[in-house]
mmCIF file of C-alpha atoms and ligand atoms in Angstrom:
data_model
loop_
_atom_site.group_PDB
_atom_site.id
_atom_site.type_symbol
_atom_site.label_atom_id
_atom_site.label_comp_id
_atom_site.label_asym_id
_atom_site.label_seq_id
_atom_site.Cartn_x
_atom_site.Cartn_y
_atom_site.Cartn_z
ATOM 1 C CA MET N 18 -17.759 -55.625 -13.950
ATOM 2 C CA VAL N 19 -19.775 -56.475 -17.048
ATOM 3 C CA ILE N 20 -23.334 -57.758 -16.838
ATOM 4 C CA LEU N 21 -23.917 -60.576 -19.305
ATOM 5 C CA ASP N 22 -27.248 -59.356 -20.610
ATOM 6 C CA GLY N 23 -29.088 -62.480 -21.703
ATOM 7 C CA LYS N 24 -32.245 -60.579 -22.582
ATOM 8 C CA ALA N 25 -30.557 -58.181 -25.026
ATOM 9 C CA THR N 26 -28.391 -60.956 -26.492
ATOM 10 C CA ALA N 27 -31.422 -63.205 -26.912
ATOM 11 C CA ASP N 28 -33.343 -60.407 -28.645
ATOM 12 C CA SER N 29 -30.600 -59.904 -31.222
ATOM 13 C CA ILE N 30 -30.303 -63.659 -31.833
ATOM 14 C CA LYS N 31 -34.100 -63.866 -32.237
ATOM 15 C CA ALA N 32 -33.841 -61.245 -35.002
ATOM 16 C CA GLU N 33 -31.113 -63.327 -36.682
ATOM 17 C CA ILE N 34 -33.251 -66.486 -36.502
ATOM 18 C CA ALA N 35 -36.330 -64.627 -37.813
ATOM 19 C CA ALA N 36 -34.288 -63.383 -40.808
ATOM 20 C CA GLU N 37 -33.082 -66.936 -41.485
ATOM 21 C CA VAL N 38 -36.661 -68.252 -41.376
ATOM 22 C CA GLU N 39 -37.739 -65.583 -43.880
ATOM 23 C CA LYS N 40 -34.947 -66.691 -46.233
ATOM 24 C CA ILE N 41 -36.069 -70.318 -45.934
ATOM 25 C CA ILE N 42 -39.662 -69.376 -46.738
ATOM 26 C CA GLU N 43 -38.617 -67.174 -49.690
ATOM 27 C CA SER N 44 -36.686 -70.058 -51.171
ATOM 28 C CA GLY N 45 -39.726 -72.331 -50.923
ATOM 29 C CA GLY N 46 -38.813 -74.096 -47.679
ATOM 30 C CA LYS N 47 -41.023 -74.910 -44.728
ATOM 31 C CA ARG N 48 -41.357 -73.119 -41.403
ATOM 32 C CA PRO N 49 -39.562 -74.914 -38.543
ATOM 33 C CA HIS N 50 -42.170 -76.506 -36.263
ATOM 34 C CA LEU N 51 -41.736 -77.144 -32.535
ATOM 35 C CA ALA N 52 -44.200 -79.325 -30.617
ATOM 36 C CA ALA N 53 -44.325 -79.182 -26.822
ATOM 37 C CA ILE N 54 -46.112 -81.668 -24.574
ATOM 38 C CA LEU N 55 -47.320 -80.278 -21.271
ATOM 39 C CA VAL N 56 -48.686 -82.765 -18.758
ATOM 40 C CA GLY N 57 -50.790 -81.358 -15.903
ATOM 41 C CA SER N 58 -51.058 -77.763 -14.723
ATOM 42 C CA ASP N 59 -47.888 -76.962 -12.773
ATOM 43 C CA GLY N 60 -47.679 -73.151 -12.741
ATOM 44 C CA ALA N 61 -43.960 -72.863 -13.580
ATOM 45 C CA SER N 62 -44.184 -75.442 -16.382
ATOM 46 C CA MET N 63 -47.200 -73.656 -17.881
ATOM 47 C CA THR N 64 -45.266 -70.383 -17.817
ATOM 48 C CA TYR N 65 -42.171 -71.916 -19.437
ATOM 49 C CA VAL N 66 -44.154 -73.612 -22.193
ATOM 50 C CA GLY N 67 -46.009 -70.321 -22.787
ATOM 51 C CA HIS N 68 -42.668 -68.534 -23.198
ATOM 52 C CA LYS N 69 -41.430 -71.176 -25.619
ATOM 53 C CA GLU N 70 -44.654 -70.919 -27.650
ATOM 54 C CA SER N 71 -44.485 -67.133 -27.910
ATOM 55 C CA ALA N 72 -40.757 -67.239 -28.779
ATOM 56 C CA CYS N 73 -41.598 -69.591 -31.667
ATOM 57 C CA LYS N 74 -44.255 -67.186 -32.945
ATOM 58 C CA ARG N 75 -41.848 -64.245 -32.714
ATOM 59 C CA VAL N 76 -39.297 -65.867 -35.016
ATOM 60 C CA GLY N 77 -41.849 -67.258 -37.463
ATOM 61 C CA PHE N 78 -41.827 -70.910 -36.371
ATOM 62 C CA ASP N 79 -44.946 -73.007 -36.237
ATOM 63 C CA SER N 80 -45.652 -74.264 -32.741
ATOM 64 C CA THR N 81 -48.055 -76.768 -31.277
ATOM 65 C CA VAL N 82 -48.687 -77.306 -27.577
ATOM 66 C CA ILE N 83 -50.273 -80.621 -26.624
ATOM 67 C CA ARG N 84 -51.840 -80.258 -23.178
ATOM 68 C CA LEU N 85 -52.500 -83.547 -21.429
ATOM 69 C CA ASP N 86 -54.251 -84.302 -18.183
ATOM 70 C CA GLU N 87 -52.199 -84.889 -15.025
ATOM 71 C CA THR N 88 -53.739 -88.381 -14.795
ATOM 72 C CA ILE N 89 -52.658 -89.563 -18.242
ATOM 73 C CA SER N 90 -51.125 -93.037 -18.154
ATOM 74 C CA GLN N 91 -47.508 -93.554 -19.146
ATOM 75 C CA ASN N 92 -48.578 -95.678 -22.109
ATOM 76 C CA ASP N 93 -50.958 -93.039 -23.416
ATOM 77 C CA LEU N 94 -48.211 -90.409 -23.130
ATOM 78 C CA LEU N 95 -45.777 -92.686 -24.996
ATOM 79 C CA GLU N 96 -48.401 -93.092 -27.727
ATOM 80 C CA GLU N 97 -48.714 -89.304 -28.068
ATOM 81 C CA ILE N 98 -44.956 -89.065 -28.439
ATOM 82 C CA GLU N 99 -44.914 -91.807 -31.046
ATOM 83 C CA LYS N 100 -47.533 -89.909 -33.053
ATOM 84 C CA ILE N 101 -45.328 -86.825 -33.103
ATOM 85 C CA ASN N 102 -42.209 -88.870 -33.882
ATOM 86 C CA ASN N 103 -44.073 -90.047 -36.987
ATOM 87 C CA ASN N 104 -45.503 -86.663 -37.914
ATOM 88 C CA SER N 105 -43.226 -85.273 -40.615
ATOM 89 C CA SER N 106 -44.595 -81.732 -40.205
ATOM 90 C CA VAL N 107 -43.019 -81.535 -36.716
ATOM 91 C CA ASP N 108 -39.257 -80.915 -36.564
ATOM 92 C CA GLY N 109 -38.660 -80.696 -32.817
ATOM 93 C CA LEU N 110 -40.425 -82.223 -29.813
ATOM 94 C CA ILE N 111 -40.031 -81.378 -26.141
ATOM 95 C CA VAL N 112 -41.827 -82.892 -23.178
ATOM 96 C CA GLN N 113 -41.856 -80.327 -20.389
ATOM 97 C CA LEU N 114 -40.372 -81.667 -17.148
ATOM 98 C CA PRO N 115 -41.055 -82.502 -14.384
ATOM 99 C CA LEU N 116 -43.689 -85.123 -15.149
ATOM 100 C CA PRO N 117 -46.203 -86.517 -12.627
ATOM 101 C CA LYS N 118 -44.714 -89.083 -10.245
ATOM 102 C CA HIS N 119 -46.426 -92.098 -11.818
ATOM 103 C CA ILE N 120 -44.552 -91.508 -15.102
ATOM 104 C CA ASP N 121 -40.976 -92.695 -15.665
ATOM 105 C CA GLU N 122 -39.245 -89.569 -16.997
ATOM 106 C CA GLN N 123 -36.255 -91.411 -18.403
ATOM 107 C CA LYS N 124 -38.502 -93.762 -20.350
ATOM 108 C CA VAL N 125 -40.319 -90.759 -21.826
ATOM 109 C CA ILE N 126 -37.055 -89.058 -22.788
ATOM 110 C CA GLU N 127 -35.843 -92.208 -24.470
ATOM 111 C CA SER N 128 -39.055 -92.518 -26.473
ATOM 112 C CA ILE N 129 -38.413 -89.225 -28.317
ATOM 113 C CA ASP N 130 -36.821 -89.610 -31.759
ATOM 114 C CA PRO N 131 -33.218 -88.353 -31.229
ATOM 115 C CA LYS N 132 -33.521 -86.428 -34.500
ATOM 116 C CA LYS N 133 -36.412 -84.437 -32.979
ATOM 117 C CA ASP N 134 -34.927 -84.239 -29.481
ATOM 118 C CA VAL N 135 -34.298 -80.480 -29.488
ATOM 119 C CA ASP N 136 -33.940 -80.525 -25.674
ATOM 120 C CA GLY N 137 -30.886 -82.750 -26.159
ATOM 121 C CA PHE N 138 -31.945 -85.037 -23.297
ATOM 122 C CA HIS N 139 -31.919 -88.355 -25.206
ATOM 123 C CA PRO N 140 -28.910 -90.583 -24.322
ATOM 124 C CA VAL N 141 -27.920 -90.636 -28.016
ATOM 125 C CA ASN N 142 -27.573 -86.845 -28.016
ATOM 126 C CA VAL N 143 -25.938 -86.759 -24.565
ATOM 127 C CA GLY N 144 -23.407 -89.420 -25.691
ATOM 128 C CA LYS N 145 -22.580 -87.536 -28.881
ATOM 129 C CA MET N 146 -22.226 -84.289 -26.935
ATOM 130 C CA VAL N 147 -19.725 -85.931 -24.522
ATOM 131 C CA LEU N 148 -17.690 -87.180 -27.482
ATOM 132 C CA GLY N 149 -17.717 -83.733 -29.087
ATOM 133 C CA LEU N 150 -19.767 -85.009 -32.064
ATOM 134 C CA PRO N 151 -22.546 -82.980 -33.717
ATOM 135 C CA SER N 152 -25.676 -83.341 -31.548
ATOM 136 C CA PHE N 153 -28.505 -81.416 -29.987
ATOM 137 C CA ILE N 154 -27.023 -79.779 -26.899
ATOM 138 C CA SER N 155 -29.506 -79.120 -24.111
ATOM 139 C CA ALA N 156 -30.820 -75.609 -24.080
ATOM 140 C CA THR N 157 -29.420 -74.162 -20.839
ATOM 141 C CA PRO N 158 -25.776 -75.240 -21.369
ATOM 142 C CA ALA N 159 -25.961 -74.219 -25.045
ATOM 143 C CA GLY N 160 -27.378 -70.824 -24.022
ATOM 144 C CA ILE N 161 -24.536 -70.301 -21.535
ATOM 145 C CA LEU N 162 -21.918 -71.155 -24.199
ATOM 146 C CA GLU N 163 -23.584 -68.721 -26.621
ATOM 147 C CA LEU N 164 -23.523 -65.947 -24.020
ATOM 148 C CA LEU N 165 -19.797 -66.565 -23.360
ATOM 149 C CA ILE N 166 -19.122 -66.443 -27.131
ATOM 150 C CA ARG N 167 -21.100 -63.233 -27.718
ATOM 151 C CA TYR N 168 -19.277 -61.429 -24.895
ATOM 152 C CA GLY N 169 -15.885 -62.865 -25.838
ATOM 153 C CA VAL N 170 -15.325 -64.436 -22.418
ATOM 154 C CA GLU N 171 -12.075 -66.429 -22.498
ATOM 155 C CA THR N 172 -12.442 -70.007 -21.204
ATOM 156 C CA SER N 173 -9.243 -71.710 -22.419
ATOM 157 C CA GLY N 174 -7.090 -72.899 -19.521
ATOM 158 C CA LYS N 175 -9.490 -71.481 -16.929
ATOM 159 C CA HIS N 176 -10.569 -73.319 -13.805
ATOM 160 C CA CYS N 177 -14.323 -73.708 -13.908
ATOM 161 C CA VAL N 178 -16.286 -74.802 -10.854
ATOM 162 C CA ILE N 179 -19.778 -76.105 -11.484
ATOM 163 C CA ILE N 180 -22.140 -76.358 -8.523
ATOM 164 C CA GLY N 181 -24.903 -78.886 -9.170
ATOM 165 C CA ARG N 182 -24.787 -82.188 -11.081
ATOM 166 C CA SER N 183 -28.202 -82.274 -12.755
ATOM 167 C CA ASN N 184 -28.636 -84.051 -16.081
ATOM 168 C CA ILE N 185 -30.050 -80.853 -17.585
ATOM 169 C CA VAL N 186 -27.324 -78.374 -16.566
ATOM 170 C CA GLY N 187 -24.413 -79.504 -14.362
ATOM 171 C CA LYS N 188 -23.397 -82.703 -16.180
ATOM 172 C CA PRO N 189 -23.585 -81.348 -19.737
ATOM 173 C CA MET N 190 -21.928 -78.081 -18.704
ATOM 174 C CA ALA N 191 -18.991 -79.935 -17.143
ATOM 175 C CA ASN N 192 -18.521 -82.014 -20.271
ATOM 176 C CA LEU N 193 -18.880 -79.137 -22.710
ATOM 177 C CA LEU N 194 -16.418 -76.867 -20.935
ATOM 178 C CA SER N 195 -13.827 -79.637 -20.692
ATOM 179 C CA LEU N 196 -14.006 -80.412 -24.449
ATOM 180 C CA LYS N 197 -11.131 -79.375 -26.706
ATOM 181 C CA ALA N 198 -13.171 -76.513 -28.157
ATOM 182 C CA ASN N 199 -13.944 -72.837 -27.893
ATOM 183 C CA PRO N 200 -15.666 -72.203 -25.536
ATOM 184 C CA GLY N 201 -14.083 -75.088 -23.665
ATOM 185 C CA ASP N 202 -10.556 -76.185 -22.764
ATOM 186 C CA CYS N 203 -11.386 -75.544 -19.101
ATOM 187 C CA THR N 204 -10.155 -77.498 -16.099
ATOM 188 C CA VAL N 205 -13.482 -78.441 -14.590
ATOM 189 C CA THR N 206 -14.348 -79.176 -10.968
ATOM 190 C CA MET N 207 -17.837 -80.565 -10.418
ATOM 191 C CA CYS N 208 -19.251 -79.797 -6.971
ATOM 192 C CA HIS N 209 -22.512 -81.085 -5.483
ATOM 193 C CA SER N 210 -24.404 -81.638 -2.267
ATOM 194 C CA ARG N 211 -21.758 -84.054 -0.874
ATOM 195 C CA THR N 212 -18.760 -81.856 -1.739
ATOM 196 C CA LYS N 213 -16.635 -81.013 1.298
ATOM 197 C CA ASN N 214 -15.213 -77.506 1.727
ATOM 198 C CA LEU N 215 -17.082 -76.107 -1.228
ATOM 199 C CA LYS N 216 -15.784 -72.629 -0.524
ATOM 200 C CA GLU N 217 -12.192 -73.792 -1.065
ATOM 201 C CA HIS N 218 -13.168 -74.843 -4.576
ATOM 202 C CA THR N 219 -15.193 -71.743 -5.460
ATOM 203 C CA LEU N 220 -12.444 -69.413 -4.167
ATOM 204 C CA ASN N 221 -10.096 -71.087 -6.664
ATOM 205 C CA ALA N 222 -12.456 -70.701 -9.617
ATOM 206 C CA ASP N 223 -11.990 -68.411 -12.600
ATOM 207 C CA ILE N 224 -15.515 -69.309 -13.724
ATOM 208 C CA ILE N 225 -18.355 -70.411 -11.425
ATOM 209 C CA ILE N 226 -21.568 -71.901 -12.747
ATOM 210 C CA ALA N 227 -24.168 -72.038 -9.982
ATOM 211 C CA ALA N 228 -26.886 -74.523 -10.899
ATOM 212 C CA LEU N 229 -28.163 -76.020 -7.669
ATOM 213 C CA GLY N 230 -31.517 -74.274 -7.250
ATOM 214 C CA VAL N 231 -30.908 -72.755 -3.820
ATOM 215 C CA PRO N 232 -31.701 -69.014 -3.825
ATOM 216 C CA GLY N 233 -28.779 -66.786 -2.754
ATOM 217 C CA PHE N 234 -26.451 -69.768 -2.156
ATOM 218 C CA LEU N 235 -23.246 -68.230 -3.599
ATOM 219 C CA LYS N 236 -22.113 -65.414 -1.311
ATOM 220 C CA GLY N 237 -19.521 -62.698 -1.791
ATOM 221 C CA ASP N 238 -16.905 -64.399 0.412
ATOM 222 C CA MET N 239 -17.008 -67.536 -1.795
ATOM 223 C CA VAL N 240 -15.809 -65.792 -4.943
ATOM 224 C CA LYS N 241 -12.365 -64.516 -5.933
ATOM 225 C CA GLU N 242 -11.759 -61.086 -7.477
ATOM 226 C CA GLY N 243 -12.241 -61.093 -11.251
ATOM 227 C CA ALA N 244 -14.267 -64.311 -11.452
ATOM 228 C CA VAL N 245 -16.903 -64.952 -14.112
ATOM 229 C CA VAL N 246 -20.178 -65.967 -12.432
ATOM 230 C CA ILE N 247 -23.027 -67.635 -14.276
ATOM 231 C CA ASP N 248 -26.264 -67.955 -12.296
ATOM 232 C CA VAL N 249 -28.551 -70.705 -13.540
ATOM 233 C CA GLY N 250 -30.964 -70.598 -10.567
ATOM 234 C CA ILE N 251 -34.544 -69.531 -11.217
ATOM 235 C CA THR N 252 -36.466 -70.406 -8.066
ATOM 236 C CA ARG N 253 -39.883 -68.880 -7.518
ATOM 237 C CA VAL N 254 -39.912 -67.311 -4.070
ATOM 238 C CA GLU N 255 -42.878 -65.624 -2.401
ATOM 239 C CA ALA N 256 -42.754 -61.876 -2.740
ATOM 240 C CA ASP N 257 -44.945 -58.825 -2.423
ATOM 241 C CA THR N 258 -45.517 -58.553 -6.193
ATOM 242 C CA LYS N 259 -48.568 -58.728 -8.460
ATOM 243 C CA THR N 260 -47.991 -62.440 -9.103
ATOM 244 C CA GLY N 261 -47.129 -63.166 -5.454
ATOM 245 C CA PHE N 262 -43.625 -64.392 -6.349
ATOM 246 C CA ARG N 263 -40.317 -63.317 -7.819
ATOM 247 C CA LEU N 264 -37.528 -65.253 -9.500
ATOM 248 C CA ALA N 265 -34.441 -65.720 -7.348
ATOM 249 C CA GLY N 266 -31.035 -66.842 -8.586
ATOM 250 C CA ASP N 267 -28.508 -69.074 -6.823
ATOM 251 C CA VAL N 268 -26.135 -66.104 -6.489
ATOM 252 C CA LEU N 269 -26.413 -63.326 -3.917
ATOM 253 C CA PHE N 270 -25.993 -60.762 -6.675
ATOM 254 C CA ASP N 271 -25.375 -57.634 -4.590
ATOM 255 C CA GLU N 272 -22.479 -59.275 -2.731
ATOM 256 C CA VAL N 273 -20.968 -61.214 -5.621
ATOM 257 C CA ALA N 274 -21.290 -58.776 -8.558
ATOM 258 C CA PRO N 275 -18.750 -56.181 -7.336
ATOM 259 C CA LYS N 276 -16.034 -58.896 -7.298
ATOM 260 C CA CYS N 277 -16.748 -60.231 -10.797
ATOM 261 C CA SER N 278 -15.334 -59.528 -14.234
ATOM 262 C CA TYR N 279 -18.611 -60.832 -15.733
ATOM 263 C CA ILE N 280 -21.883 -61.917 -14.115
ATOM 264 C CA THR N 281 -25.352 -62.923 -15.295
ATOM 265 C CA PRO N 282 -28.380 -61.352 -13.603
ATOM 266 C CA VAL N 283 -31.599 -63.182 -12.626
ATOM 267 C CA PRO N 284 -33.940 -62.620 -14.339
ATOM 268 C CA GLY N 285 -32.570 -61.579 -17.732
ATOM 269 C CA GLY N 286 -29.386 -63.692 -17.810
ATOM 270 C CA VAL N 287 -29.361 -67.397 -18.590
ATOM 271 C CA GLY N 288 -33.175 -67.745 -18.820
ATOM 272 C CA PRO N 289 -33.736 -65.897 -22.122
ATOM 273 C CA MET N 290 -30.665 -67.612 -23.625
ATOM 274 C CA THR N 291 -32.172 -71.012 -22.838
ATOM 275 C CA ILE N 292 -35.156 -70.325 -25.058
ATOM 276 C CA ILE N 293 -32.875 -69.108 -27.848
ATOM 277 C CA SER N 294 -31.018 -72.432 -27.812
ATOM 278 C CA LEU N 295 -34.267 -74.304 -28.120
ATOM 279 C CA LEU N 296 -35.146 -72.181 -31.167
ATOM 280 C CA LYS N 297 -31.694 -72.757 -32.671
ATOM 281 C CA ASN N 298 -31.991 -76.512 -32.132
ATOM 282 C CA THR N 299 -35.445 -76.519 -33.750
ATOM 283 C CA LEU N 300 -34.096 -74.599 -36.757
ATOM 284 C CA LYS N 301 -31.215 -77.095 -36.971
ATOM 285 C CA ALA N 302 -33.629 -80.048 -36.776
ATOM 286 C CA SER N 303 -35.729 -78.620 -39.602
ATOM 287 C CA LEU N 304 -32.647 -78.100 -41.791
ATOM 288 C CA LEU N 305 -31.264 -81.588 -41.123
ATOM 289 C CA LYS N 306 -34.334 -83.320 -42.539
HETATM 290 N N1 GUN M 16 -37.937 -78.310 -17.188
HETATM 291 C C1 GUN M 16 -36.986 -77.440 -16.758
HETATM 292 N N2 GUN M 16 -36.130 -77.137 -17.757
HETATM 293 C C2 GUN M 16 -36.543 -77.831 -18.839
HETATM 294 C C3 GUN M 16 -36.055 -77.896 -20.181
HETATM 295 O O1 GUN M 16 -35.057 -77.285 -20.568
HETATM 296 N N3 GUN M 16 -36.756 -78.719 -21.009
HETATM 297 C C4 GUN M 16 -37.833 -79.420 -20.594
HETATM 298 N N4 GUN M 16 -38.447 -80.221 -21.477
HETATM 299 N N5 GUN M 16 -38.313 -79.375 -19.355
HETATM 300 C C5 GUN M 16 -37.663 -78.561 -18.497
#
């Protein structure tokens, strides 16, 4: 069993990105610049945006975080986005989700210039991704593909079961792995909360991607010998730690890992790769201008 070490892989990719930024600067180019909008003070969102900001600094990107009050109106938020769309010094823009209930998330996503949409959430980018055209691919699926590439995990002809149909992970992952591409060429089964006999599907899977957000959901008896298991879950659960919580994956690691050919841990698996993809998309956005 091989652990797909997202942390180590992400660290080496960060060094590659940092070297590329240096080259750009030496040849008179401009530092890639990521702007992040954070609305309100949700603890997890603040942590994620903090990680994104420090990752930018580590690779030599400029980064701006725009912190807005929880009570901001939808129109005022859309105006902030428009300002950044029109600010040529900013290459990539993300609006951290979830947003407060009074704001229409889809409307916000659609207000971001697709050329700056480094989260890959805009329908223009999602549509291009589904067609296999060049686009910004959302960070978590892109990070998973990168991890599969770096470890040489074969996907062609494999049966991949995806658990969870979110717009951010499940749907793009299903589309990407079914594309005629490498990684890709999978036969994909998409499972979700209404799927009957889920275990029958997972027991047939060569590759399982667990992205439902239920800690410890995938148990040892749901996985066949030699499977590749990718754990996208990162739920904060109460724990006797300094912070009062720990991050729990969707996979019951101790039961599942011994059966796997490859598995991602939580933390240190998909999470660090997600941030890398955001950096790569921001670099790409800055070079496309
Ligand atoms: N909330 C959870 N994941 C993400 C992400 O990848 N991007 C943004 N903008 N918000 C998120």
